[in-house]
Amino acid sequence: MLSAAGGCAAPASAHPPPRLRATDGTRTTTPQNDTRPPADTRPPADPRPSTAGASPLHPLDNPARSSLTGPHAHFAERRGRILRYPPDVTPWIALPDTPEAPDWAEVAALAGPGAAVALAAFQEAPPPDWEVVFRAEGVQLVDESVDAAPDPEAVRLGPQDVPEMLDLVARTRPGPFLPRTVELGTYLGIRRGGDLVAMAGERLHPPGWTEISGVCTDESVRGRGLAGRLVRAVAYGVRERGETPFLHASASNTNAVRLYESLGFRLRRRTEFLSALVPATLPAADGTRRPSPR
């Protein structure tokens, strides 16, 4: 089962969810003292010619696919029109924007019978015979006015730090983080007494955009602003490359959403994260069942 993607580890608040600014200029719930305008200042989609097979929509509408047909193409494992990251990097599988029955068959062949398939920020439902074992409402937020800045206490994390990073993730459950996730981009951490107590880094990388993810703080140091400092520091590095930060969070994690809005992120869209099981058998063209391809 997947945990909520991209959010802080703080528990969900018992208060009503915050008001979020939508891209059409309307407002759903916003803190009473929030006077920021709802203007859409998001940069346009990358004007460069798209890579073959890349999404024709906005890069953030199908961010895993945009990443794997763009800056993260060197990670891509392909079968037909299906792309995925290596399973020890991140679990996301990227389907076409409007998948057809043959595409789901390719997913089954790539993942294997009974495997859990993780879909990030994807709007299409799996076929009815695919059992959904995890589903979470999510939000996608983009940088509107983040005060990005380096942090003097933040240190660059690398492969040698992975055991500590995995241990911190196990304690805080910010979302999927695997042994090679650190290879996706820059990860920064803060140590106290030599121990890693907070981190944040980069995950999906659509053209012109970089997702901030893995944001978590140990319970012993929560409430001290470390998560916000690290998000601003990672955003600074993204901006230095001429790209725009974005992130995902569980819609129910109101503490995380409030933090990100207070830093200057705004709602772009609501979305879903889900995990579904590949059936042991799939329907054939004649209506009979056959084993899932391997």
PDB file of N, CA, C and O in Angstrom, residues 140-165:
ATOM      1  N   GLN A 140      -2.395  19.026  -6.469  1.00  0.00           N
ATOM      2  CA  GLN A 140      -1.158  19.402  -7.159  1.00  0.00           C
ATOM      3  C   GLN A 140      -1.019  20.916  -7.021  1.00  0.00           C
ATOM      4  O   GLN A 140      -1.918  21.670  -7.394  1.00  0.00           O
ATOM      5  N   LEU A 141       0.090  21.346  -6.458  1.00  0.00           N
ATOM      6  CA  LEU A 141       0.313  22.760  -6.193  1.00  0.00           C
ATOM      7  C   LEU A 141       1.558  23.223  -6.947  1.00  0.00           C
ATOM      8  O   LEU A 141       2.520  22.471  -7.094  1.00  0.00           O
ATOM      9  N   VAL A 142       1.524  24.476  -7.415  1.00  0.00           N
ATOM     10  CA  VAL A 142       2.642  25.026  -8.177  1.00  0.00           C
ATOM     11  C   VAL A 142       3.136  26.314  -7.521  1.00  0.00           C
ATOM     12  O   VAL A 142       2.398  27.008  -6.820  1.00  0.00           O
ATOM     13  N   ASP A 143       4.391  26.618  -7.772  1.00  0.00           N
ATOM     14  CA  ASP A 143       5.035  27.808  -7.226  1.00  0.00           C
ATOM     15  C   ASP A 143       4.385  29.065  -7.809  1.00  0.00           C
ATOM     16  O   ASP A 143       4.394  29.277  -9.008  1.00  0.00           O
ATOM     17  N   GLU A 144       3.829  29.882  -6.931  1.00  0.00           N
ATOM     18  CA  GLU A 144       3.295  31.176  -7.338  1.00  0.00           C
ATOM     19  C   GLU A 144       4.176  32.306  -6.810  1.00  0.00           C
ATOM     20  O   GLU A 144       4.518  33.230  -7.538  1.00  0.00           O
ATOM     21  N   SER A 145       4.569  32.212  -5.550  1.00  0.00           N
ATOM     22  CA  SER A 145       5.339  33.304  -4.942  1.00  0.00           C
ATOM     23  C   SER A 145       6.246  32.775  -3.830  1.00  0.00           C
ATOM     24  O   SER A 145       6.383  33.416  -2.793  1.00  0.00           O
ATOM     25  N   VAL A 146       6.854  31.613  -4.042  1.00  0.00           N
ATOM     26  CA  VAL A 146       7.707  31.010  -3.012  1.00  0.00           C
ATOM     27  C   VAL A 146       8.951  31.866  -2.812  1.00  0.00           C
ATOM     28  O   VAL A 146       9.621  32.241  -3.776  1.00  0.00           O
ATOM     29  N   ASP A 147       9.250  32.173  -1.562  1.00  0.00           N
ATOM     30  CA  ASP A 147      10.464  32.915  -1.225  1.00  0.00           C
ATOM     31  C   ASP A 147      11.622  31.921  -1.154  1.00  0.00           C
ATOM     32  O   ASP A 147      12.116  31.579  -0.072  1.00  0.00           O
ATOM     33  N   ALA A 148      12.036  31.442  -2.316  1.00  0.00           N
ATOM     34  CA  ALA A 148      13.073  30.419  -2.374  1.00  0.00           C
ATOM     35  C   ALA A 148      14.413  30.984  -1.923  1.00  0.00           C
ATOM     36  O   ALA A 148      14.780  32.105  -2.287  1.00  0.00           O
ATOM     37  N   ALA A 149      15.139  30.202  -1.133  1.00  0.00           N
ATOM     38  CA  ALA A 149      16.432  30.670  -0.611  1.00  0.00           C
ATOM     39  C   ALA A 149      17.234  29.472  -0.137  1.00  0.00           C
ATOM     40  O   ALA A 149      16.672  28.502   0.376  1.00  0.00           O
ATOM     41  N   PRO A 150      18.550  29.516  -0.311  1.00  0.00           N
ATOM     42  CA  PRO A 150      19.379  28.435   0.240  1.00  0.00           C
ATOM     43  C   PRO A 150      19.318  28.449   1.757  1.00  0.00           C
ATOM     44  O   PRO A 150      18.991  29.477   2.374  1.00  0.00           O
ATOM     45  N   ASP A 151      19.607  27.312   2.376  1.00  0.00           N
ATOM     46  CA  ASP A 151      19.589  27.208   3.833  1.00  0.00           C
ATOM     47  C   ASP A 151      20.981  26.837   4.314  1.00  0.00           C
ATOM     48  O   ASP A 151      21.547  25.836   3.877  1.00  0.00           O
ATOM     49  N   PRO A 152      21.554  27.629   5.228  1.00  0.00           N
ATOM     50  CA  PRO A 152      22.933  27.371   5.647  1.00  0.00           C
ATOM     51  C   PRO A 152      23.125  26.059   6.389  1.00  0.00           C
ATOM     52  O   PRO A 152      24.238  25.530   6.445  1.00  0.00           O
ATOM     53  N   GLU A 153      22.040  25.508   6.938  1.00  0.00           N
ATOM     54  CA  GLU A 153      22.163  24.273   7.703  1.00  0.00           C
ATOM     55  C   GLU A 153      21.900  23.031   6.849  1.00  0.00           C
ATOM     56  O   GLU A 153      22.186  21.908   7.272  1.00  0.00           O
ATOM     57  N   ALA A 154      21.360  23.225   5.639  1.00  0.00           N
ATOM     58  CA  ALA A 154      21.014  22.100   4.781  1.00  0.00           C
ATOM     59  C   ALA A 154      22.256  21.505   4.139  1.00  0.00           C
ATOM     60  O   ALA A 154      23.149  22.227   3.690  1.00  0.00           O
ATOM     61  N   VAL A 155      22.323  20.168   4.112  1.00  0.00           N
ATOM     62  CA  VAL A 155      23.446  19.463   3.495  1.00  0.00           C
ATOM     63  C   VAL A 155      22.926  18.607   2.349  1.00  0.00           C
ATOM     64  O   VAL A 155      21.797  18.113   2.383  1.00  0.00           O
ATOM     65  N   ARG A 156      23.747  18.442   1.320  1.00  0.00           N
ATOM     66  CA  ARG A 156      23.375  17.607   0.180  1.00  0.00           C
ATOM     67  C   ARG A 156      23.460  16.138   0.596  1.00  0.00           C
ATOM     68  O   ARG A 156      24.450  15.692   1.179  1.00  0.00           O
ATOM     69  N   LEU A 157      22.404  15.379   0.294  1.00  0.00           N
ATOM     70  CA  LEU A 157      22.354  13.961   0.606  1.00  0.00           C
ATOM     71  C   LEU A 157      22.622  13.152  -0.652  1.00  0.00           C
ATOM     72  O   LEU A 157      22.223  13.541  -1.744  1.00  0.00           O
ATOM     73  N   GLY A 158      23.293  12.013  -0.485  1.00  0.00           N
ATOM     74  CA  GLY A 158      23.620  11.175  -1.623  1.00  0.00           C
ATOM     75  C   GLY A 158      23.457   9.710  -1.296  1.00  0.00           C
ATOM     76  O   GLY A 158      22.907   9.340  -0.249  1.00  0.00           O
ATOM     77  N   PRO A 159      23.943   8.839  -2.173  1.00  0.00           N
ATOM     78  CA  PRO A 159      23.783   7.394  -1.963  1.00  0.00           C
ATOM     79  C   PRO A 159      24.285   6.915  -0.612  1.00  0.00           C
ATOM     80  O   PRO A 159      23.714   5.984  -0.030  1.00  0.00           O
ATOM     81  N   GLN A 160      25.324   7.535  -0.098  1.00  0.00           N
ATOM     82  CA  GLN A 160      25.862   7.101   1.191  1.00  0.00           C
ATOM     83  C   GLN A 160      24.900   7.395   2.344  1.00  0.00           C
ATOM     84  O   GLN A 160      25.014   6.808   3.428  1.00  0.00           O
ATOM     85  N   ASP A 161      23.931   8.280   2.117  1.00  0.00           N
ATOM     86  CA  ASP A 161      22.972   8.650   3.159  1.00  0.00           C
ATOM     87  C   ASP A 161      21.662   7.862   3.062  1.00  0.00           C
ATOM     88  O   ASP A 161      20.777   8.044   3.905  1.00  0.00           O
ATOM     89  N   VAL A 162      21.534   7.014   2.047  1.00  0.00           N
ATOM     90  CA  VAL A 162      20.258   6.321   1.809  1.00  0.00           C
ATOM     91  C   VAL A 162      19.774   5.529   3.020  1.00  0.00           C
ATOM     92  O   VAL A 162      18.575   5.587   3.347  1.00  0.00           O
ATOM     93  N   PRO A 163      20.622   4.771   3.727  1.00  0.00           N
ATOM     94  CA  PRO A 163      20.095   4.050   4.900  1.00  0.00           C
ATOM     95  C   PRO A 163      19.423   4.974   5.914  1.00  0.00           C
ATOM     96  O   PRO A 163      18.338   4.650   6.430  1.00  0.00           O
ATOM     97  N   GLU A 164      20.035   6.139   6.185  1.00  0.00           N
ATOM     98  CA  GLU A 164      19.418   7.085   7.122  1.00  0.00           C
ATOM     99  C   GLU A 164      18.140   7.672   6.535  1.00  0.00           C
ATOM    100  O   GLU A 164      17.157   7.906   7.257  1.00  0.00           O
ATOM    101  N   MET A 165      18.138   7.938   5.227  1.00  0.00           N
ATOM    102  CA  MET A 165      16.949   8.502   4.589  1.00  0.00           C
ATOM    103  C   MET A 165      15.792   7.512   4.649  1.00  0.00           C
ATOM    104  O   MET A 165      14.651   7.890   4.958  1.00  0.00           O
TER     105      MET A 165
END
